[in-house]
Short mmCIF file of C-alpha atoms (C1' of nucleotides) in Angstrom, two decimals:
data_model
loop_
_atom_site.label_atom_id
_atom_site.label_comp_id
_atom_site.label_asym_id
_atom_site.label_seq_id
_atom_site.Cartn_x
_atom_site.Cartn_y
_atom_site.Cartn_z
CA UNK A 1 -0.05 -0.01 -0.06
CA UNK A 2 3.04 2.23 -0.34
CA UNK A 3 2.07 2.60 -3.97
CA UNK A 4 -0.68 5.17 -4.59
CA UNK A 5 -4.00 3.74 -5.78
CA UNK A 6 -2.76 4.15 -9.43
CA UNK A 7 -4.95 3.10 -12.36
CA UNK A 8 -8.22 4.85 -11.97
CA UNK A 9 -7.03 8.14 -10.45
CA UNK A 10 -4.26 8.48 -13.13
CA UNK A 11 -6.54 9.65 -15.82
CA UNK A 12 -7.54 12.75 -13.90
CA UNK A 13 -4.27 13.19 -12.18
CA UNK A 14 -2.24 13.10 -15.28
CA UNK A 15 -4.32 15.75 -16.85
CA UNK A 16 -3.78 17.72 -13.83
CA UNK A 17 -0.12 17.45 -13.87
CA UNK A 18 -0.01 18.29 -17.63
CA UNK A 19 -2.10 21.44 -17.15
CA UNK A 20 0.03 22.36 -14.23
CA UNK A 21 3.02 22.12 -16.29
CA UNK A 22 1.46 24.07 -19.18
CA UNK A 23 0.55 26.78 -16.73
CA UNK A 24 4.12 27.10 -15.41
CA UNK A 25 5.44 27.14 -18.90
CA UNK A 26 3.11 29.88 -20.00
CA UNK A 27 3.96 31.89 -16.94
CA UNK A 28 7.57 31.57 -17.58
CA UNK A 29 7.21 32.81 -21.18
CA UNK A 30 5.36 35.90 -19.67
CA UNK A 31 7.90 36.36 -17.14
CA UNK A 32 10.76 36.42 -19.61
CA UNK A 33 9.02 38.93 -21.72
CA UNK A 34 7.33 41.19 -19.05
CA UNK A 35 9.14 40.54 -15.76
CA UNK A 36 7.68 39.46 -12.45
CA UNK A 37 5.47 42.51 -11.80
CA UNK A 38 3.87 42.10 -15.22
CA UNK A 39 3.07 38.46 -14.66
CA UNK A 40 -0.75 38.22 -14.89
CA UNK A 41 -2.73 35.24 -14.02
CA UNK A 42 -5.44 36.38 -16.18
CA UNK A 43 -3.11 36.70 -19.16
CA UNK A 44 -1.70 33.24 -18.56
CA UNK A 45 -5.20 31.87 -18.40
CA UNK A 46 -6.08 33.67 -21.68
CA UNK A 47 -3.17 32.01 -23.46
CA UNK A 48 -4.14 28.62 -22.40
CA UNK A 49 -7.82 29.28 -23.49
CA UNK A 50 -9.17 28.93 -19.97
CA UNK A 51 -10.89 31.40 -17.67
CA UNK A 52 -8.92 33.12 -15.05
CA UNK A 53 -10.72 31.39 -12.13
CA UNK A 54 -9.84 27.92 -13.37
CA UNK A 55 -6.16 28.63 -12.83
CA UNK A 56 -6.84 28.95 -9.18
CA UNK A 57 -7.70 25.27 -9.06
CA UNK A 58 -3.90 24.74 -9.70
CA UNK A 59 -2.17 27.54 -7.99
CA UNK A 60 -4.12 29.04 -5.02
CA UNK A 61 -2.51 32.31 -5.49
CA UNK A 62 -0.19 34.32 -7.73
CA UNK A 63 2.49 34.02 -5.17
CA UNK A 64 2.38 30.40 -5.17
CA UNK A 65 2.85 30.42 -8.96
CA UNK A 66 5.68 32.72 -8.43
CA UNK A 67 7.28 30.29 -5.89
CA UNK A 68 7.33 27.57 -8.47
CA UNK A 69 8.96 29.99 -10.89
CA UNK A 70 11.65 30.91 -8.35
CA UNK A 71 12.40 27.30 -7.57
CA UNK A 72 12.68 26.39 -11.32
CA UNK A 73 15.01 29.36 -11.81
CA UNK A 74 17.18 28.41 -9.03
CA UNK A 75 17.36 24.74 -10.35
CA UNK A 76 17.92 25.90 -13.91
CA UNK A 77 20.85 28.13 -12.90
CA UNK A 78 22.15 25.58 -10.55
CA UNK A 79 22.14 22.80 -13.15
CA UNK A 80 23.70 25.12 -15.71
CA UNK A 81 26.39 26.04 -13.50
CA UNK A 82 27.06 22.53 -12.21
CA UNK A 83 27.42 21.25 -15.69
CA UNK A 84 29.75 23.89 -16.53
CA UNK A 85 31.97 23.22 -13.43
CA UNK A 86 31.74 19.50 -13.88
CA UNK A 87 33.47 19.93 -17.22
CA UNK A 88 36.59 21.15 -15.87
CA UNK A 89 39.47 18.98 -14.51
CA UNK A 90 39.06 18.79 -10.75
CA UNK A 91 42.67 20.01 -10.09
CA UNK A 92 42.02 23.22 -12.10
CA UNK A 93 40.58 25.23 -9.35
CA UNK A 94 40.90 28.43 -11.38
CA UNK A 95 39.12 26.86 -14.26
CA UNK A 96 36.27 25.63 -12.07
CA UNK A 97 35.85 29.14 -10.72
CA UNK A 98 35.87 30.73 -13.99
CA UNK A 99 33.60 28.08 -15.69
CA UNK A 100 31.06 28.58 -12.85
CA UNK A 101 30.91 32.35 -12.92
CA UNK A 102 30.84 32.54 -16.63
CA UNK A 103 27.94 30.03 -16.64
CA UNK A 104 26.11 32.11 -14.11
CA UNK A 105 26.52 35.30 -16.08
CA UNK A 106 25.51 33.69 -19.37
CA UNK A 107 22.43 32.23 -17.78
CA UNK A 108 21.52 35.71 -16.35
CA UNK A 109 22.14 37.63 -19.53
CA UNK A 110 19.77 35.13 -21.34
CA UNK A 111 17.10 35.27 -18.52
CA UNK A 112 17.50 38.78 -16.85
CA UNK A 113 14.01 38.64 -15.49
CA UNK A 114 14.50 35.23 -13.85
CA UNK A 115 17.83 36.47 -12.52
CA UNK A 116 15.99 39.42 -11.07
CA UNK A 117 13.44 37.04 -9.56
CA UNK A 118 16.06 35.16 -7.52
CA UNK A 119 18.78 37.73 -6.95
CA UNK A 120 16.99 41.07 -7.51
CA UNK A 121 14.97 43.14 -5.17
CA UNK A 122 12.29 41.02 -3.71
CA UNK A 123 8.71 41.20 -5.03
CA UNK A 124 6.90 43.43 -2.58
CA UNK A 125 4.56 41.54 -0.47
CA UNK A 126 6.08 38.23 -1.46
CA UNK A 127 7.63 36.16 1.21
CA UNK A 128 9.96 33.34 -0.06
CA UNK A 129 8.83 30.03 1.54
CA UNK A 130 11.16 27.36 2.91
CA UNK A 131 10.97 25.12 -0.19
CA UNK A 132 13.16 27.72 -2.11
CA UNK A 133 16.19 27.46 0.25
CA UNK A 134 17.63 24.23 -0.98
CA UNK A 135 17.66 25.01 -4.68
CA UNK A 136 19.03 28.36 -3.88
CA UNK A 137 22.23 27.00 -2.45
CA UNK A 138 23.37 24.91 -5.57
CA UNK A 139 25.64 27.61 -7.07
CA UNK A 140 27.16 28.59 -3.75
CA UNK A 141 27.76 24.87 -3.03
CA UNK A 142 30.00 24.85 -6.17
CA UNK A 143 31.95 27.78 -4.72
CA UNK A 144 32.26 26.14 -1.42
CA UNK A 145 33.57 23.07 -3.03
CA UNK A 146 36.28 24.78 -4.90
CA UNK A 147 37.36 26.61 -1.73
CA UNK A 148 37.44 23.42 0.17
CA UNK A 149 39.53 21.83 -2.53
CA UNK A 150 41.93 24.76 -2.39
CA UNK A 151 42.45 24.41 1.25
CA UNK A 152 42.92 20.68 1.22
CA UNK A 153 45.59 21.02 -1.66
CA UNK A 154 47.27 23.97 0.24
CA UNK A 155 46.50 26.59 -2.37
CA UNK A 156 45.53 29.31 -0.03
CA UNK A 157 46.54 32.98 -0.11
CA UNK A 158 48.50 34.49 2.78
CA UNK A 159 45.65 35.35 5.40
CA UNK A 160 44.64 38.72 6.31
CA UNK A 161 43.46 39.29 9.95
CA UNK A 162 39.74 38.74 10.67
CA UNK A 163 38.08 40.77 13.45
CA UNK A 164 36.49 38.81 16.31
CA UNK A 165 33.03 40.19 15.44
CA UNK A 166 33.34 38.82 11.80
CA UNK A 167 34.48 35.50 13.04
CA UNK A 168 31.36 35.25 15.06
CA UNK A 169 29.32 36.56 12.17
CA UNK A 170 30.19 33.85 9.79
CA UNK A 171 29.26 31.01 12.26
CA UNK A 172 26.21 29.90 10.12
CA UNK A 173 28.68 29.20 7.16
CA UNK A 174 30.67 26.93 9.32
CA UNK A 175 27.70 24.64 9.84
CA UNK A 176 27.85 23.83 5.91
CA UNK A 177 31.71 23.24 5.46
CA UNK A 178 34.36 20.98 6.97
CA UNK A 179 36.26 22.27 9.98
CA UNK A 180 39.62 23.81 9.53
CA UNK A 181 38.77 26.22 6.86
CA UNK A 182 40.42 29.54 7.96
CA UNK A 183 38.10 32.47 8.55
CA UNK A 184 40.22 34.50 6.03
CA UNK A 185 39.20 32.12 3.23
CA UNK A 186 35.59 32.19 4.06
CA UNK A 187 35.68 35.92 3.95
CA UNK A 188 37.37 35.91 0.60
CA UNK A 189 34.83 33.42 -0.75
CA UNK A 190 31.99 35.57 0.40
CA UNK A 191 33.48 38.49 -1.25
CA UNK A 192 34.03 36.67 -4.50
CA UNK A 193 30.42 35.67 -4.33
CA UNK A 194 29.14 39.21 -3.80
CA UNK A 195 31.43 40.52 -6.45
CA UNK A 196 29.97 37.88 -8.85
CA UNK A 197 26.33 38.88 -7.99
CA UNK A 198 27.24 42.43 -7.89
CA UNK A 199 28.79 42.59 -11.34
CA UNK A 200 26.03 40.55 -13.01
CA UNK A 201 23.31 42.62 -11.50
CA UNK A 202 24.95 45.84 -12.34
CA UNK A 203 25.22 44.78 -15.94
CA UNK A 204 21.63 43.70 -16.16
CA UNK A 205 20.35 46.84 -14.25
CA UNK A 206 22.13 48.95 -16.83
CA UNK A 207 24.66 50.30 -14.37
CA UNK A 208 27.44 49.95 -16.59
CA UNK A 209 25.89 52.00 -19.35
CA UNK A 210 28.33 54.98 -20.35
CA UNK A 211 30.97 53.11 -18.29
CA UNK A 212 31.91 49.93 -20.10
CA UNK A 213 31.49 49.19 -23.75
CA UNK A 214 32.52 45.40 -23.43
CA UNK A 215 31.00 44.08 -20.29
CA UNK A 216 31.99 40.67 -21.20
CA UNK A 217 35.81 41.44 -21.23
CA UNK A 218 35.45 43.27 -18.05
CA UNK A 219 33.62 40.43 -16.46
CA UNK A 220 36.32 37.90 -17.35
CA UNK A 221 39.02 40.13 -15.85
CA UNK A 222 37.13 40.83 -12.77
CA UNK A 223 36.33 37.11 -12.18
CA UNK A 224 40.13 36.41 -13.01
CA UNK A 225 41.13 38.91 -10.28
CA UNK A 226 38.68 37.22 -7.89
CA UNK A 227 40.58 33.96 -8.41
CA UNK A 228 43.77 35.63 -7.69
CA UNK A 229 42.36 36.97 -4.46
CA UNK A 230 41.19 33.46 -3.67
CA UNK A 231 44.67 32.16 -4.21
CA UNK A 232 43.66 29.66 -6.97
CA UNK A 233 44.84 31.55 -9.95
CA UNK B 1 13.25 90.32 -17.94
CA UNK B 2 15.55 87.58 -16.78
CA UNK B 3 13.46 87.50 -13.56
CA UNK B 4 10.04 85.73 -13.96
CA UNK B 5 7.06 87.98 -13.78
CA UNK B 6 6.68 87.29 -10.03
CA UNK B 7 3.99 89.15 -7.92
CA UNK B 8 0.67 88.23 -9.35
CA UNK B 9 1.38 84.74 -10.71
CA UNK B 10 2.85 83.71 -7.38
CA UNK B 11 -0.39 82.86 -5.68
CA UNK B 12 -1.37 80.14 -8.08
CA UNK B 13 2.22 79.12 -8.80
CA UNK B 14 3.04 78.83 -5.09
CA UNK B 15 -0.04 76.68 -4.56
CA UNK B 16 1.30 74.52 -7.40
CA UNK B 17 4.70 74.20 -6.05
CA UNK B 18 3.43 73.30 -2.70
CA UNK B 19 0.89 70.65 -3.80
CA UNK B 20 3.55 69.26 -6.20
CA UNK B 21 5.91 68.79 -3.15
CA UNK B 22 3.08 67.44 -1.05
CA UNK B 23 2.32 64.76 -3.67
CA UNK B 24 6.11 63.73 -3.89
CA UNK B 25 6.34 63.56 -0.05
CA UNK B 26 3.19 61.50 0.21
CA UNK B 27 4.49 59.31 -2.64
CA UNK B 28 7.73 58.78 -0.82
CA UNK B 29 5.95 57.72 2.22
CA UNK B 30 4.13 55.23 0.27
CA UNK B 31 7.20 54.21 -1.53
CA UNK B 32 8.98 53.62 1.94
CA UNK B 33 6.34 51.47 3.02
CA UNK B 34 5.19 49.49 0.04
CA UNK B 35 7.97 49.68 -2.48
CA UNK B 36 7.99 51.01 -6.06
CA UNK B 37 5.40 48.37 -7.37
CA UNK B 38 2.92 49.30 -4.74
CA UNK B 39 3.10 53.00 -5.44
CA UNK B 40 -0.39 53.98 -6.34
CA UNK B 41 -1.40 57.25 -7.67
CA UNK B 42 -4.92 56.94 -6.57
CA UNK B 43 -3.71 56.08 -2.98
CA UNK B 44 -1.50 59.14 -2.89
CA UNK B 45 -4.58 61.22 -4.17
CA UNK B 46 -6.59 59.71 -1.40
CA UNK B 47 -4.24 60.62 1.31
CA UNK B 48 -4.25 64.27 0.01
CA UNK B 49 -7.96 64.45 -0.06
CA UNK B 50 -8.11 64.93 -3.82
CA UNK B 51 -9.42 62.90 -6.66
CA UNK B 52 -7.04 60.84 -8.83
CA UNK B 53 -7.45 62.65 -11.96
CA UNK B 54 -6.23 65.84 -10.29
CA UNK B 55 -2.89 64.36 -9.56
CA UNK B 56 -2.46 64.17 -13.31
CA UNK B 57 -2.39 68.05 -13.50
CA UNK B 58 0.85 67.78 -11.61
CA UNK B 59 2.42 64.56 -12.92
CA UNK B 60 1.43 63.45 -16.38
CA UNK B 61 2.06 59.81 -15.40
CA UNK B 62 3.04 57.50 -12.78
CA UNK B 63 6.40 57.11 -14.30
CA UNK B 64 6.97 60.92 -14.19
CA UNK B 65 6.38 60.72 -10.38
CA UNK B 66 8.73 57.78 -10.12
CA UNK B 67 11.45 59.76 -12.05
CA UNK B 68 11.09 62.61 -9.39
CA UNK B 69 11.42 60.06 -6.61
CA UNK B 70 14.48 58.46 -8.24
CA UNK B 71 16.21 61.84 -8.62
CA UNK B 72 15.37 62.74 -5.12
CA UNK B 73 16.79 59.33 -3.96
CA UNK B 74 20.09 59.85 -5.83
CA UNK B 75 20.39 63.32 -4.41
CA UNK B 76 19.65 62.19 -0.90
CA UNK B 77 22.09 59.32 -1.14
CA UNK B 78 24.67 61.58 -2.82
CA UNK B 79 24.38 64.24 -0.28
CA UNK B 80 24.64 61.81 2.66
CA UNK B 81 27.69 60.31 1.14
CA UNK B 82 29.30 63.63 0.30
CA UNK B 83 28.94 64.97 3.78
CA UNK B 84 30.21 61.82 5.37
CA UNK B 85 33.32 61.97 2.98
CA UNK B 86 33.89 65.75 3.55
CA UNK B 87 34.23 65.16 7.17
CA UNK B 88 37.34 63.09 6.92
CA UNK B 89 40.87 64.59 6.36
CA UNK B 90 41.78 64.85 2.81
CA UNK B 91 44.89 62.97 3.19
CA UNK B 92 43.21 59.94 4.89
CA UNK B 93 42.14 58.14 1.62
CA UNK B 94 41.28 54.94 3.69
CA UNK B 95 39.05 56.88 5.92
CA UNK B 96 37.36 58.72 2.98
CA UNK B 97 36.63 55.40 1.29
CA UNK B 98 35.20 53.83 4.57
CA UNK B 99 33.27 56.95 5.37
CA UNK B 100 31.63 56.94 1.87
CA UNK B 101 30.82 53.24 1.89
CA UNK B 102 29.53 53.22 5.32
CA UNK B 103 27.28 56.22 4.69
CA UNK B 104 25.84 54.46 1.43
CA UNK B 105 25.18 51.30 3.41
CA UNK B 106 23.48 53.23 6.39
CA UNK B 107 21.35 55.30 3.86
CA UNK B 108 20.46 51.92 2.12
CA UNK B 109 19.54 50.08 5.31
CA UNK B 110 17.20 53.05 6.37
CA UNK B 111 15.62 53.28 3.00
CA UNK B 112 15.69 49.93 1.42
CA UNK B 113 12.92 50.55 -1.05
CA UNK B 114 14.59 53.79 -2.31
CA UNK B 115 17.81 51.87 -2.66
CA UNK B 116 15.95 49.17 -4.81
CA UNK B 117 14.56 52.10 -6.84
CA UNK B 118 17.98 53.33 -7.83
CA UNK B 119 20.27 50.24 -7.75
CA UNK B 120 17.77 47.29 -7.80
CA UNK B 121 16.15 45.70 -10.81
CA UNK B 122 14.55 48.27 -12.93
CA UNK B 123 10.87 48.87 -12.72
CA UNK B 124 9.35 47.02 -15.66
CA UNK B 125 8.20 49.28 -18.41
CA UNK B 126 9.97 52.23 -16.88
CA UNK B 127 12.78 53.84 -18.85
CA UNK B 128 15.11 56.03 -16.83
CA UNK B 129 15.14 59.61 -18.39
CA UNK B 130 18.31 61.60 -19.05
CA UNK B 131 17.64 63.83 -16.15
CA UNK B 132 18.66 60.97 -13.79
CA UNK B 133 22.15 60.72 -15.04
CA UNK B 134 23.81 63.61 -13.37
CA UNK B 135 22.54 62.95 -9.84
CA UNK B 136 23.32 59.14 -10.33
CA UNK B 137 27.06 59.97 -10.45
CA UNK B 138 27.36 61.83 -7.11
CA UNK B 139 28.55 58.90 -5.22
CA UNK B 140 30.82 57.48 -7.94
CA UNK B 141 32.37 60.84 -8.26
CA UNK B 142 33.44 60.60 -4.67
CA UNK B 143 35.15 57.39 -5.36
CA UNK B 144 36.84 58.74 -8.35
CA UNK B 145 38.13 61.60 -6.41
CA UNK B 146 39.70 59.22 -3.83
CA UNK B 147 41.34 57.22 -6.57
CA UNK B 148 42.73 60.39 -8.26
CA UNK B 149 44.24 61.44 -5.04
CA UNK B 150 45.60 57.96 -4.54
CA UNK B 151 47.36 58.37 -7.88
CA UNK B 152 48.75 61.83 -7.43
CA UNK B 153 50.06 61.00 -4.10
CA UNK B 154 51.60 57.82 -5.36
CA UNK B 155 49.67 55.37 -3.18
CA UNK B 156 48.91 52.94 -5.86
CA UNK B 157 49.00 49.21 -5.66
CA UNK B 158 51.36 47.07 -7.80
CA UNK B 159 49.37 46.80 -10.94
CA UNK B 160 48.07 43.60 -12.41
CA UNK B 161 48.02 43.20 -16.28
CA UNK B 162 44.83 44.44 -17.94
CA UNK B 163 43.78 42.67 -21.36
CA UNK B 164 43.55 44.94 -24.53
CA UNK B 165 39.87 44.43 -24.72
CA UNK B 166 39.32 45.66 -21.11
CA UNK B 167 41.44 48.62 -21.85
CA UNK B 168 39.20 49.42 -24.64
CA UNK B 169 36.22 48.69 -22.74
CA UNK B 170 36.76 51.30 -19.98
CA UNK B 171 37.24 54.11 -22.58
CA UNK B 172 33.96 55.90 -21.38
CA UNK B 173 35.48 56.08 -17.83
CA UNK B 174 38.54 57.90 -19.29
CA UNK B 175 36.27 60.80 -20.36
CA UNK B 176 35.57 61.63 -16.72
CA UNK B 177 38.89 61.42 -15.03
CA UNK B 178 42.37 62.99 -15.59
CA UNK B 179 44.83 61.43 -17.91
CA UNK B 180 47.43 59.16 -16.58
CA UNK B 181 45.38 57.06 -14.17
CA UNK B 182 46.50 53.49 -14.96
CA UNK B 183 44.02 50.94 -16.28
CA UNK B 184 44.67 48.72 -13.30
CA UNK B 185 43.51 51.27 -10.92
CA UNK B 186 40.36 51.89 -12.88
CA UNK B 187 39.68 48.24 -12.87
CA UNK B 188 40.22 48.13 -9.15
CA UNK B 189 37.84 51.15 -8.61
CA UNK B 190 35.20 49.50 -10.61
CA UNK B 191 35.42 46.33 -8.70
CA UNK B 192 35.38 48.16 -5.27
CA UNK B 193 32.23 49.92 -6.58
CA UNK B 194 30.62 46.73 -7.56
CA UNK B 195 31.66 45.01 -4.42
CA UNK B 196 29.98 47.84 -2.50
CA UNK B 197 26.65 47.71 -4.38
CA UNK B 198 26.68 43.89 -4.40
CA UNK B 199 27.17 43.60 -0.58
CA UNK B 200 24.54 46.35 0.13
CA UNK B 201 22.11 44.87 -2.27
CA UNK B 202 22.64 41.31 -0.92
CA UNK B 203 22.02 42.39 2.60
CA UNK B 204 18.99 44.24 1.63
CA UNK B 205 17.55 41.40 -0.52
CA UNK B 206 18.11 38.80 2.39
CA UNK B 207 20.92 37.01 0.67
CA UNK B 208 22.78 36.88 3.86
CA UNK B 209 20.10 35.08 5.77
CA UNK B 210 21.58 31.81 7.43
CA UNK B 211 24.94 33.17 6.34
CA UNK B 212 25.97 36.05 8.37
CA UNK B 213 24.66 37.02 11.90
CA UNK B 214 26.33 40.33 11.96
CA UNK B 215 26.14 42.04 8.54
CA UNK B 216 27.61 45.28 9.66
CA UNK B 217 30.72 43.78 10.96
CA UNK B 218 31.13 41.81 7.74
CA UNK B 219 30.53 44.91 5.72
CA UNK B 220 33.29 46.81 7.55
CA UNK B 221 35.74 44.11 6.93
CA UNK B 222 34.85 43.80 3.27
CA UNK B 223 35.12 47.55 2.79
CA UNK B 224 38.51 47.33 4.52
CA UNK B 225 39.74 44.81 2.24
CA UNK B 226 38.54 46.77 -0.81
CA UNK B 227 40.66 49.54 0.53
CA UNK B 228 43.69 47.31 0.73
CA UNK B 229 43.09 46.20 -2.67
CA UNK B 230 42.82 49.88 -3.84
CA UNK B 231 46.25 50.36 -2.05
CA UNK B 232 44.90 53.07 0.25
CA UNK B 233 44.69 51.19 3.45
"C1'" DC C 1 -14.31 93.76 -17.67
"C1'" DA C 2 -13.76 90.08 -20.81
"C1'" DA C 3 -10.79 86.45 -22.44
"C1'" DT C 4 -7.94 82.77 -21.22
"C1'" DA C 5 -5.63 79.43 -18.74
"C1'" DC C 6 -5.86 76.56 -15.05
"C1'" DC C 7 -7.75 73.35 -11.85
"C1'" DG C 8 -10.75 69.81 -9.19
"C1'" DA C 9 -14.40 66.64 -9.57
"C1'" DG C 10 -16.64 62.97 -11.68
"C1'" DA C 11 -17.58 59.23 -15.05
"C1'" DG C 12 -15.72 55.89 -17.57
"C1'" DC C 13 -12.42 52.34 -19.86
"C1'" DA C 14 -9.46 48.51 -19.64
"C1'" DG C 15 -7.00 45.96 -16.87
"C1'" DT C 16 -5.52 43.39 -12.26
"C1'" DG C 17 -6.05 39.42 -8.05
"C1'" DC C 18 -9.06 36.96 -5.95
"C1'" DT C 19 -13.86 34.88 -4.26
"C1'" DC C 20 -18.01 32.69 -4.53
"C1'" DT C 21 -21.65 30.29 -7.04
"C1'" DT C 22 -23.34 27.20 -10.43
"C1'" DG C 23 -23.67 23.32 -13.46
"C1'" DA C 24 -21.34 19.44 -15.59
"C1'" DC C 25 -18.77 15.43 -15.45
"C1'" DA C 26 -15.89 11.27 -13.34
"C1'" DG C 27 -15.22 7.80 -10.09
"C1'" DT C 28 -17.01 5.33 -6.29
"C1'" DT C 29 -20.26 3.05 -3.50
"C1'" DG C 30 -24.66 0.97 -1.90
"C1'" DC D 1 -28.13 0.46 -11.99
"C1'" DA D 2 -28.77 4.54 -9.13
"C1'" DA D 3 -27.08 7.62 -5.77
"C1'" DC D 4 -23.42 10.07 -3.89
"C1'" DT D 5 -19.05 12.57 -3.75
"C1'" DG D 6 -15.20 14.99 -5.28
"C1'" DT D 7 -13.25 17.61 -9.07
"C1'" DC D 8 -13.55 20.89 -12.71
"C1'" DA D 9 -14.37 25.08 -15.99
"C1'" DA D 10 -17.02 28.97 -16.26
"C1'" DG D 11 -19.15 33.25 -14.95
"C1'" DA D 12 -20.44 37.12 -12.20
"C1'" DG D 13 -18.78 40.11 -8.99
"C1'" DC D 14 -15.74 43.05 -5.63
"C1'" DA D 15 -12.13 46.19 -4.92
"C1'" DC D 16 -8.33 47.79 -6.84
"C1'" DT D 17 -5.04 49.93 -10.57
"C1'" DG D 18 -3.48 53.76 -14.39
"C1'" DC D 19 -5.14 56.80 -17.37
"C1'" DT D 20 -8.55 59.82 -20.36
"C1'" DC D 21 -12.18 63.01 -21.16
"C1'" DT D 22 -15.56 66.21 -20.04
"C1'" DC D 23 -17.66 69.80 -17.28
"C1'" DG D 24 -18.13 73.67 -14.46
"C1'" DG D 25 -15.91 76.92 -11.49
"C1'" DT D 26 -11.93 80.09 -10.39
"C1'" DA D 27 -7.79 82.77 -10.78
"C1'" DT D 28 -4.96 85.22 -13.85
"C1'" DT D 29 -4.06 88.05 -17.73
"C1'" DG D 30 -4.68 91.53 -21.57
#
DNA sequence: CAATACCGAGAGCAGTGCTCTTGACAGTTG
DNA sequence: CAACTGTCAAGAGCACTGCTCTCGGTATTG
């Protein structure tokens, strides 16, 4: 009885699954063209030839649909980055970092609205539920893996002092990584991560207008310098 | 006739100015509590005891009102940062950088929605007009000033190589700074700037949840390390 | 004083998220 | 087979949004 009563319910259940997927797909299309704020349940319903109220059978609210899109976006980005990173030789830490960061940027440039959804200003009135936490960590886990390998192979930069308050502040990070990683390396990792997010977001938000003519070239150099700071270049 | 015809027109004109200011003020209150997407012209009008259509006599569209709020935000942040920076001894480059960055963060933490308005994901469908360009540069001008002083007093880090493509890419920056500043220093300045924006935005967007317990301590250290990288520590 | 420009109020249009009710259908049970 | 139950799409409706247009009154100007 572990198996769900399968045969008879499947007809309905399958139709439901399919329609749910169609709604999400249509919503993502709207998202990529109009952004999160322009995502309209009614418009999605119209595209699917159904009436707006029918959509509420599948998603109890607009926010619920947004949550699905957010999780999908995290997973899409995470998978893209993981594949890029996995294609690099394990010992090439610099290459792994560059592959990861470049994959993230390419993904973001292709889907600016989905990037904004997960790393941009939060949608007002929307509270990210717990289910989004795990997929959100996929990219950072890659970075952590690189740092761990850097530490275990002894490729660490000469550490700068870390104030006591900062040592205490990064306590939550310690729960997710092996013991022994120095504070300094964690700080460098966090700063590389915020550099990555910062540069990508600035590019997408148009902050480099009248500043850079070739954002890609700048990005590569910036990430290269991050690698130097991390001691893996 | 350079003076505007003053006396008789003033009664109406003054009332208009005052009401315009009241609308902006009310709009900013709504902005700080609900965010840009929740800014409703009708709600503003309601608060002011007038009918929604009357507001259109003062702002031809919601976007026009948003533009005013954006310019005000840029100027508010710019002024705050300028004052903080001006209070530091000119020769203390490290102090000037720390004062500027700390002022920016404090301002952002107090007004997260206004920060999101100017540095967050752009409001969909809204195109920032030319008038926003000048006030937007006030904070970066401070940073540029520090870098120029660093260069003229010889406090520059040992430069890393800068690829040709990046040299070409930063051409627009060169139009706003004196000749002679090395490419490497410009790159370092840009990266410090994106580090600053990245860390602040990440904190406001909740990206440090379950990562840092004391974001202020981390921020100070991160900015200190930026100063080291800039060679002004 | 008369003409003009300005202004607030109101109605109205098209759109939004969301709720509630209604009628049709499918699957299960007596 | 008939009755029941759960699910579904559809429609009407509420309160809200940005925005436009018209109307009548008032302040400013020639």
